[in-house]
Steps between C-alpha positions, in 0.01 A plus 500: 500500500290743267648784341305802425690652189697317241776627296648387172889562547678517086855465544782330333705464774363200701720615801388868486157387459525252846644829686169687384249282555681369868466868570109482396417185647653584822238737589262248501228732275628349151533199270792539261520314174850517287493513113840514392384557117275770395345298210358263821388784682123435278508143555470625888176610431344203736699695831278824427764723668407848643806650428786400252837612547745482218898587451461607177591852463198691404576666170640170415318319161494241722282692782302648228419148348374417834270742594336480160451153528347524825258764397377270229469214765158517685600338824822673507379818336395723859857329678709791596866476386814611717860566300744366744910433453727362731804773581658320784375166600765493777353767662155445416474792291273554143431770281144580457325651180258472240102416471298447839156491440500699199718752659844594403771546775889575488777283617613520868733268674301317736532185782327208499336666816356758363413336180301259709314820635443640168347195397288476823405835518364484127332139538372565922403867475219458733747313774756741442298817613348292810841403604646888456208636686531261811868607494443858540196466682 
């Protein structure tokens, strides 16, 4: 089976973490890998994610940390980052926020659904489109 974008999932929470990438994986279009401790997020260097996603809230010091470190990493230096944090795991919900690709964006409640095509619509622009147009067309 070959994926065709990998994501590096940051989350304490092993069980919230499994929910997230389950949700990820099941699409068929992504290979997930947990870190459940930021300071190993740089020794994941060797998975060369396309996307991180991280719980930390992002005016945290620990958020902060993070991004600068990855800026001063060369193979993790162009890896967009996505702020995301659990609200209601029994319901599949998260609350979205922070740094994606060097843009800020506020908060919303989200589900796991539409997280998934957040994420896909920012890493699969291209497919995206194709599949809107043959939609409406």
């Amino acid at each position: 089976m070959t994926f065709s974008k990998k994501i590096l999932l940051v989350d304490y929470d092993p069980g919230v973490a499994a929910l997230v990438r389950r949700a990820f994986e099941a699409t068929g279009a992504y290979q997930v890998k947990e870190e459940h401790q930021t300071r190993l997020t740089f020794q994941a260097r060797w998975f060369q994610p396309d996307l991180i996603l991280s719980d930390h809230a992002p005016a945290g010091s620990v958020a902060h940390a993070l991004t600068q470190k990855m800026q001063d990493d060369p193979a993790l230096r162009d890896t967009p980052v996505m702020f995301v944090r659990v609200d209601d795991a029994a319901n599949g919900g998260v609350v979205s926020g922070g740094i994606l690709s060097g843009y800020s964006f506020r908060a919303n409640p989200v589900c796991l659904d539409e997280l998934v095509g957040c994420v896909t619509e920012f890493l699969h622009p291209k497919s995206v489109r194709q599949a809107r147009d043959a939609l409406a067309g």
